[in-house]
Coordinates of C-alpha atoms in Angstrom, one line a residue:
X1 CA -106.7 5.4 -22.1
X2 CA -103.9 7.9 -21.6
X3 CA -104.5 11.5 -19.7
X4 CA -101.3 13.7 -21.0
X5 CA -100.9 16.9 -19.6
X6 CA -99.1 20.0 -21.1
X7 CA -97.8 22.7 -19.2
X8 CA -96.4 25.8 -20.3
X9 CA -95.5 28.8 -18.1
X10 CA -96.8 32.1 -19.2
X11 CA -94.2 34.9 -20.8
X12 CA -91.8 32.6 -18.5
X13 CA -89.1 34.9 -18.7
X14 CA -90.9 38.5 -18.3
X15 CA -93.1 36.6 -15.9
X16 CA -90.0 35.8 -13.6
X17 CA -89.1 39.6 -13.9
X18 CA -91.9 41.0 -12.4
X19 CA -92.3 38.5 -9.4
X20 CA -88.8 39.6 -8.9
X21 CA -89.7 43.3 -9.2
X22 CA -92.7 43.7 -8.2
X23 CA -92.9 47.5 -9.4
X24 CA -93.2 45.7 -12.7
X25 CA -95.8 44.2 -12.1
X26 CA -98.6 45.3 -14.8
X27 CA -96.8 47.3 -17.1
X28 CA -95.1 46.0 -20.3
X29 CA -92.3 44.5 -20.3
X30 CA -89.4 43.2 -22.8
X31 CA -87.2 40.8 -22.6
X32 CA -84.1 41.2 -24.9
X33 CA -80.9 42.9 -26.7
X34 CA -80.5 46.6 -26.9
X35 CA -82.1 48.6 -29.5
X36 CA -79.1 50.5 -30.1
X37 CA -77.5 47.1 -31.1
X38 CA -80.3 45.5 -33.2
X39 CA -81.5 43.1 -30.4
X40 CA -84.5 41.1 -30.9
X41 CA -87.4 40.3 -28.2
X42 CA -86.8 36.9 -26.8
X43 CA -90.3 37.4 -24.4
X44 CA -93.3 39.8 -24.4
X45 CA -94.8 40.2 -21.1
X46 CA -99.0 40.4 -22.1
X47 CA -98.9 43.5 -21.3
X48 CA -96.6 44.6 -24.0
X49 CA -98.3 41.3 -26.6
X50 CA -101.6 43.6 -26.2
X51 CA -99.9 46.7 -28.1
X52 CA -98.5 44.1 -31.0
X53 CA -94.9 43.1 -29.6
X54 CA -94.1 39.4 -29.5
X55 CA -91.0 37.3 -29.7
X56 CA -88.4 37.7 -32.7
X57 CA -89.6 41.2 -33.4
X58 CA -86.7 43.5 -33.7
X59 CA -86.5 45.0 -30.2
X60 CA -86.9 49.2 -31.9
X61 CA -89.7 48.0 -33.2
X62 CA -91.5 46.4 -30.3
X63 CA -90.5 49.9 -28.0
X64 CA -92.1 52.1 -31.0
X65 CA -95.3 49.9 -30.6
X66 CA -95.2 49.8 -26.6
X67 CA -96.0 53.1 -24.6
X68 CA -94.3 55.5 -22.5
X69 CA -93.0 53.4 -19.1
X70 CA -92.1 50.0 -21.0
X71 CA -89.0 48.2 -20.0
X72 CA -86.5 46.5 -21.5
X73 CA -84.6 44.1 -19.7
X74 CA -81.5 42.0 -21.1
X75 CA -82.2 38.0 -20.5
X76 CA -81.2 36.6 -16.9
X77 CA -80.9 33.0 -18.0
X78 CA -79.1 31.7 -15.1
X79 CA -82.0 33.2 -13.2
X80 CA -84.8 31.3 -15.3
X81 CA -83.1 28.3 -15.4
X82 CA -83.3 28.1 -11.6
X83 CA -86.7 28.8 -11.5
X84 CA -87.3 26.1 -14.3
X85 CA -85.9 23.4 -12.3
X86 CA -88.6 24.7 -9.0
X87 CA -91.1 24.0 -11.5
X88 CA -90.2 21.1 -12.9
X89 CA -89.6 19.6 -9.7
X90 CA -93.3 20.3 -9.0
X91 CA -94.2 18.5 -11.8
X92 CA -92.5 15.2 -10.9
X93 CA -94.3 15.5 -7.2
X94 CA -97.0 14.6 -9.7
X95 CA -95.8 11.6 -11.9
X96 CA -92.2 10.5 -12.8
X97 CA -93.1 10.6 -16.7
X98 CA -92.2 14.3 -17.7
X99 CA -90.6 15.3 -20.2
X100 CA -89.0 19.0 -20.9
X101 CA -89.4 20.7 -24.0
X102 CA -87.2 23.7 -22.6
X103 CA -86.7 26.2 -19.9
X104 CA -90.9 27.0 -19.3
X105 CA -92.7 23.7 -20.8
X106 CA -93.5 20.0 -20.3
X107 CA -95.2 17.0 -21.1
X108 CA -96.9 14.8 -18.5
X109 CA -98.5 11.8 -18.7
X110 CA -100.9 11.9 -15.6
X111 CA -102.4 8.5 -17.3
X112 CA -101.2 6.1 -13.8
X113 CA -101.9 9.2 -11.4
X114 CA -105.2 9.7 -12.8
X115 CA -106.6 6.4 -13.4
X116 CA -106.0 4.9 -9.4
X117 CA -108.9 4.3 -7.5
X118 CA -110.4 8.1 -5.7
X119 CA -108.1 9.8 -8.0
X120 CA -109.4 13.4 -9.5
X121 CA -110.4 13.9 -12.6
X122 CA -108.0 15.8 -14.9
X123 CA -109.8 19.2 -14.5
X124 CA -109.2 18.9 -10.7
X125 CA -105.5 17.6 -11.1
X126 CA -104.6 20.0 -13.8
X127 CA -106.6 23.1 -11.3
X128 CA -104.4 22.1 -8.5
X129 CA -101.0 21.8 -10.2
X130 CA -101.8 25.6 -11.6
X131 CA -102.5 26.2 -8.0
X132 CA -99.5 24.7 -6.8
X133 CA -97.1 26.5 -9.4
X134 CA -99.0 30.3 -8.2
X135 CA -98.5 30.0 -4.5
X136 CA -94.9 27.9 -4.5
X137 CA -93.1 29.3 -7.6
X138 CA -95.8 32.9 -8.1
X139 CA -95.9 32.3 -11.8
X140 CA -99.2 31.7 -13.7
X141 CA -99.7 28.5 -16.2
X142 CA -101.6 27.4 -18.8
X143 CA -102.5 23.6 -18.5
X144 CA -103.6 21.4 -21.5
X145 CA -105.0 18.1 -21.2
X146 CA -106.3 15.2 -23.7
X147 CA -105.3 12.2 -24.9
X148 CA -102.7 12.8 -26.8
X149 CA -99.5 15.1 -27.1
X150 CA -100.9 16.9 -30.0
X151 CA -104.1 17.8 -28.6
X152 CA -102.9 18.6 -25.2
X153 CA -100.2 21.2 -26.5
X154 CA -103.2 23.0 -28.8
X155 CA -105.2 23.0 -25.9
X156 CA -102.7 24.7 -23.6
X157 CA -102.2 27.2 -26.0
X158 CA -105.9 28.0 -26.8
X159 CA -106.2 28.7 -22.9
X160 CA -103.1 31.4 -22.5
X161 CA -102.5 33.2 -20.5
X162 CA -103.7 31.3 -17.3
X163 CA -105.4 28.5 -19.5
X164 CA -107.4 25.5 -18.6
X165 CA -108.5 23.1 -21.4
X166 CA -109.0 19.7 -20.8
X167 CA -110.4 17.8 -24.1
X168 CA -112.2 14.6 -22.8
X169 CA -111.7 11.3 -24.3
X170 CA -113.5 10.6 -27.8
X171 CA -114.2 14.8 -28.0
X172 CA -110.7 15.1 -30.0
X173 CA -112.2 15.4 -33.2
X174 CA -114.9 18.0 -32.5
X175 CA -112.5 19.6 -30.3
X176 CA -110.0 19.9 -33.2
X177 CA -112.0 20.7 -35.9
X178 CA -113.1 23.8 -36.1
X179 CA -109.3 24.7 -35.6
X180 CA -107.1 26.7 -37.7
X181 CA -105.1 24.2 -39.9
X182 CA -101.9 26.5 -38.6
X183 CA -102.5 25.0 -35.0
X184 CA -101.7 21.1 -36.3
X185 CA -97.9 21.0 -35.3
X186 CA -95.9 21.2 -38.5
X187 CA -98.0 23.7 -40.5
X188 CA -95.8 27.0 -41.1
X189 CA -97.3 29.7 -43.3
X190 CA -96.1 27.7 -46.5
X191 CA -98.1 24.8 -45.7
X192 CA -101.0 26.6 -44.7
X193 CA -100.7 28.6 -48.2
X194 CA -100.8 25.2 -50.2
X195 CA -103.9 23.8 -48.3
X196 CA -105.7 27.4 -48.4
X197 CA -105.4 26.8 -52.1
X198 CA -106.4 23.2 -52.0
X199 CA -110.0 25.1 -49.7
X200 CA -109.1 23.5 -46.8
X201 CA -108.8 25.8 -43.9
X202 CA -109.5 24.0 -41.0
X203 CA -108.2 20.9 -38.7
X204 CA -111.0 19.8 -39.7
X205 CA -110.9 20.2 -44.1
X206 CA -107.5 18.0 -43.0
X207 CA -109.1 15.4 -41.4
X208 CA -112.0 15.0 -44.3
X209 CA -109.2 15.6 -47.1
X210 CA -108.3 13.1 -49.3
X211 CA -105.4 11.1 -47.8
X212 CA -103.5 10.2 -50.8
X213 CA -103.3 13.9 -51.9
X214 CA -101.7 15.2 -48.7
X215 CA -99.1 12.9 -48.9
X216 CA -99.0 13.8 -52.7
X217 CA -98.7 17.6 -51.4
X218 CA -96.4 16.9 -48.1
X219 CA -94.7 13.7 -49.2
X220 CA -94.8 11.3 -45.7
X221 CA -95.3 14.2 -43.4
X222 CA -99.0 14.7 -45.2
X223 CA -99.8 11.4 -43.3
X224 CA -99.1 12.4 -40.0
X225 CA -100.9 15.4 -40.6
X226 CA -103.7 13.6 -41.5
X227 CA -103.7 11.7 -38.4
X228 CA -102.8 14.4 -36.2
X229 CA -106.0 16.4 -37.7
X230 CA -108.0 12.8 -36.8
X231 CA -106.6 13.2 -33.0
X232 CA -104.2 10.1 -33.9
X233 CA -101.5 10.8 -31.7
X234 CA -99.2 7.8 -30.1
X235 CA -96.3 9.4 -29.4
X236 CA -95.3 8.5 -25.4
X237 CA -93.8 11.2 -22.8
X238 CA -90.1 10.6 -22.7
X239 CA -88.7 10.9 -19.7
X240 CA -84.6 10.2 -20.9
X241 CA -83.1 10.5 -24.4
X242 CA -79.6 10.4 -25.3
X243 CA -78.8 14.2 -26.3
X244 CA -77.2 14.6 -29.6
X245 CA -77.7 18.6 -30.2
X246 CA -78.9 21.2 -28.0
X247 CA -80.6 24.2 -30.3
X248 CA -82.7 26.7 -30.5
X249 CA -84.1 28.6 -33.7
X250 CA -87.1 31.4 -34.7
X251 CA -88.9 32.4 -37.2
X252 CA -88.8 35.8 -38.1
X253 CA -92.5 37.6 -38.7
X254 CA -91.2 38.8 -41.7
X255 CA -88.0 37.8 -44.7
X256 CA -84.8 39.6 -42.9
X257 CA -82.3 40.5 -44.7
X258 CA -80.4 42.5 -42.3
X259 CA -76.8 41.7 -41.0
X260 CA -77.3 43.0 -37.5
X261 CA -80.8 41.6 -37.1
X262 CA -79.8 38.7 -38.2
X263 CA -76.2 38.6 -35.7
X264 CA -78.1 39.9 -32.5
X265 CA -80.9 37.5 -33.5
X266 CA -78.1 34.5 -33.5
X267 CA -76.8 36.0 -30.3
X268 CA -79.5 35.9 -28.3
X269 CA -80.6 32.2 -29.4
X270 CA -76.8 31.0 -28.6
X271 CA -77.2 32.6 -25.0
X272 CA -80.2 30.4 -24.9
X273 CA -78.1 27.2 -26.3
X274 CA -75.4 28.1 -23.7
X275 CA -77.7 27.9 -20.6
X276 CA -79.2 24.6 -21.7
X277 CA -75.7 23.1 -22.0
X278 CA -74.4 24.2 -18.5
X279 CA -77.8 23.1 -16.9
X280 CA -77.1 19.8 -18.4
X281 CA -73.1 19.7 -17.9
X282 CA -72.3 19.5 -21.4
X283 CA -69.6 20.8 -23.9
X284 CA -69.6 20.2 -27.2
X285 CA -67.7 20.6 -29.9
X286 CA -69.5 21.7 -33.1
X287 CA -71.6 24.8 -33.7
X288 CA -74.2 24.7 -36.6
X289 CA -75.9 27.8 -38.0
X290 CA -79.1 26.9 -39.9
X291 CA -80.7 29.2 -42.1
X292 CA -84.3 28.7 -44.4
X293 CA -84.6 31.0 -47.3
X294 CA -87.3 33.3 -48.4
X295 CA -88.0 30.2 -50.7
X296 CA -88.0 27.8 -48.0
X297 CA -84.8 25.8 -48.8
X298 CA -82.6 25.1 -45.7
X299 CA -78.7 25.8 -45.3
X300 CA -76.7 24.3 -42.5
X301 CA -73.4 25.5 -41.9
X302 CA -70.9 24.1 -39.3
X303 CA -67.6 25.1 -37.1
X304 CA -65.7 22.5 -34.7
X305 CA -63.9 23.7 -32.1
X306 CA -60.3 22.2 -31.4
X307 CA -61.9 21.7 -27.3
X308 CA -65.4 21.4 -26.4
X309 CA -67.5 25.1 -24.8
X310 CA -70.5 26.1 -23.2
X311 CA -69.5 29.6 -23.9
X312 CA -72.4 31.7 -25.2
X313 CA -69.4 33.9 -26.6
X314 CA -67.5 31.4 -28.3
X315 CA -70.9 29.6 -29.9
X316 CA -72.4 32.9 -31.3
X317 CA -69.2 34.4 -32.7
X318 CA -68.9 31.1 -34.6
X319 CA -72.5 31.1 -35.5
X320 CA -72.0 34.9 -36.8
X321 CA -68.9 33.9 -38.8
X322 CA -70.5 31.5 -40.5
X323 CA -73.6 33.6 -41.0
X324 CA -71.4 36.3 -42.7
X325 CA -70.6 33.4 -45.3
X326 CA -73.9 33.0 -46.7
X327 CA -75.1 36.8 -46.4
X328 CA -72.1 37.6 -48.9
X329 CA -74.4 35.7 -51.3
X330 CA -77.3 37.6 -50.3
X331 CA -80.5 36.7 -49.9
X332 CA -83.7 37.0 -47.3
X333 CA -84.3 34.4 -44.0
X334 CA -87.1 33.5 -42.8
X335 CA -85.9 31.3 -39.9
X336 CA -82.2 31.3 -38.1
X337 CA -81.2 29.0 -35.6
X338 CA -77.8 27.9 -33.6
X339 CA -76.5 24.6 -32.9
X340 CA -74.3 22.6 -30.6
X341 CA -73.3 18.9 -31.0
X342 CA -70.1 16.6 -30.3
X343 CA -70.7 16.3 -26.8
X344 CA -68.6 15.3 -23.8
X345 CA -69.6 16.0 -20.2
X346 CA -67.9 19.0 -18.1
X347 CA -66.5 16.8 -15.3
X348 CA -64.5 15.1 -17.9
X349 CA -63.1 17.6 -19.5
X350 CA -59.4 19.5 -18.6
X351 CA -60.0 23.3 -18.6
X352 CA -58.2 24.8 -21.9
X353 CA -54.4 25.4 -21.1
X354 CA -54.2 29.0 -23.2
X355 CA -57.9 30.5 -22.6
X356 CA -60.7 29.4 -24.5
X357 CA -60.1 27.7 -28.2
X358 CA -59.8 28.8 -31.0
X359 CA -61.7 27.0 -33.9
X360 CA -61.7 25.4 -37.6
X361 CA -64.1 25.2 -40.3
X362 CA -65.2 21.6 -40.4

């Protein structure tokens, strides 16, 4: 039997605004570029989710939809990165087996912990970690816990904000069933178009669906979602993995076709790539934009630099020069994302002789 735990902090980065300024506390709250230069959201407080804003939106558009009084704050990433690491250092108190998934979530596997003789039961291990992240760090989060990685992440999210799920052992299927198929990890909107059409809805329509027409439908991946719908999960917490690429991407609510959308979206997301490569002394060397279509077909493009960066500069004007490539073509996105590969560790790297350097097409 494993116990795996998923924690996720809540609207980490507008949360860590308001526990810094308390006069925030309560009233929406944005986190993201300027309106005047087409920023984007990168975080919604709840406050501000309740009157429609959410993450990716263009950031005019979220203020129209907030009231009088909301603010909009430019990211702090430094800032949340040092709160991260308070957090995650709570979470190996717990067990050594965690594994990040970025800045405000984690896998645990609580299955050693748990299992001992006189150990608490999940629901009192998962109630005290949440109490332990309030009073030591003052930041809410939502707590998942099953069996599986799959089943713990939907849980966490069906809890937010504040969440507590736990989904006992041999209660995955019932739990998942009555599910929106959208909730299975892998099922975007086009996915959940073709099964809508094939009448199937629900986690559970996937799990009673004919096997050999998913994978028919969905080539390999329509047999993971089968399992995944059956609460078949194997997949272990990893706790180290070599690290080939550090990126981050988003899917837009709606096709964008719009230049400066698109540029402040790929800023902000490389001001995100850039804090996870200094928090992990890194470098690397090539940038790669990715783009998916209206159509859903995927374009990568790439850049390598003549010396590795961790620049958020340097990696988002090479992400928007290659962007400016493909949107001479025209054409609406759906989802944009920013790339860093080619690794090499800061402490063994000479700083640049002439400033920071230039770069080629690869």
């Amino acid at each position: 039997m494993r116990v795996i735990f998923h924690a996720d902090l809540d609207a980490f980065y507008a949360a860590v605004e308001q526990r810094d300024r308390p006069e925030l506390r309560g009233r929406p709250v944005l986190i993201g570029g300027s309106p005047e230069q087409r920023g984007v959201v990168a975080t919604a407080s709840y406050e501000a989710r309740r009157h429609g804003a959410r993450s990716a939106m263009p950031m005019r558009t979220a203020l129209r939809l907030c009231p009088p009084g909301t603010v909009r704050l430019p990211p702090r990433f430094d800032r949340y990165a040092e709160i991260s690491r308070q957090v995650m250092a709570l979470f190996h108190e717990l067990t050594p087996l965690v594994e990040p998934l970025s800045l405000d979530e984690a896998y645990l596997d609580m299955t050693d912990p748990l299992t001992a003789p006189g150990a608490p039961s999940s629901r009192e291990a998962a109630r005290a970690l949440k109490d332990e992240v309030r009073s030591r760090v003052g930041l809410t989060i939502s707590v998942g816990a099953g069996s599986s990685k799959s089943v713990a992440k939907i849980a966490s999210d069906l809890g937010k904000p504040d969440g507590l799920v736990v989904v006992a052992l041999g209660e995955e299927r019932a739990f998942l069933a009555p599910l929106p198929a959208a909730r299975l990890w892998g099922i975007g909107p086009r996915a959940e178009e073709r099964l809508a059409r094939a009448g199937i809805s629900t986690i559970g329509d996937v799990a009673a669906a004919d096997p050999r027409w998913l994978v028919h439908a969905f080539g390999k991946w329509g047999d993971v979602m089968h399992g995944l719908a059956r609460g078949h999960d194997d997949r272990a917490v990893t706790t180290s993995r070599e690290i080939k690429s550090v990126g981050r991407e988003t899917t837009f609510a709606e096709d964008c076709a719009d230049r400066a959308t698109l540029s402040a979206t790929l800023r902000n997301l490389a001001g995100q790539v850039a804090e996870r490569l200094q928090r992990r002394d890194l470098r690397g060397r090539t940038v790669t934009l990715k783009l998916r279509r209206h159509d859903f077909h995927t374009i990568t493009r790439q850049a390598r630099l003549l010396a590795p960066s961790d620049s958020a500069e340097q990696i988002a004007a090479e992400a928007v020069r290659l962007l400016s490539g493909e949107l001479a073509a025209g054409g609406r996105f759906r989802l944009i994302g920013v790339a860093v590969s080619g690794f090499e560790p800061v402490a063994q790297l000479a700083l640049p002789l002439f400033g920071e350097p230039a770069s080629i097409p690869c």
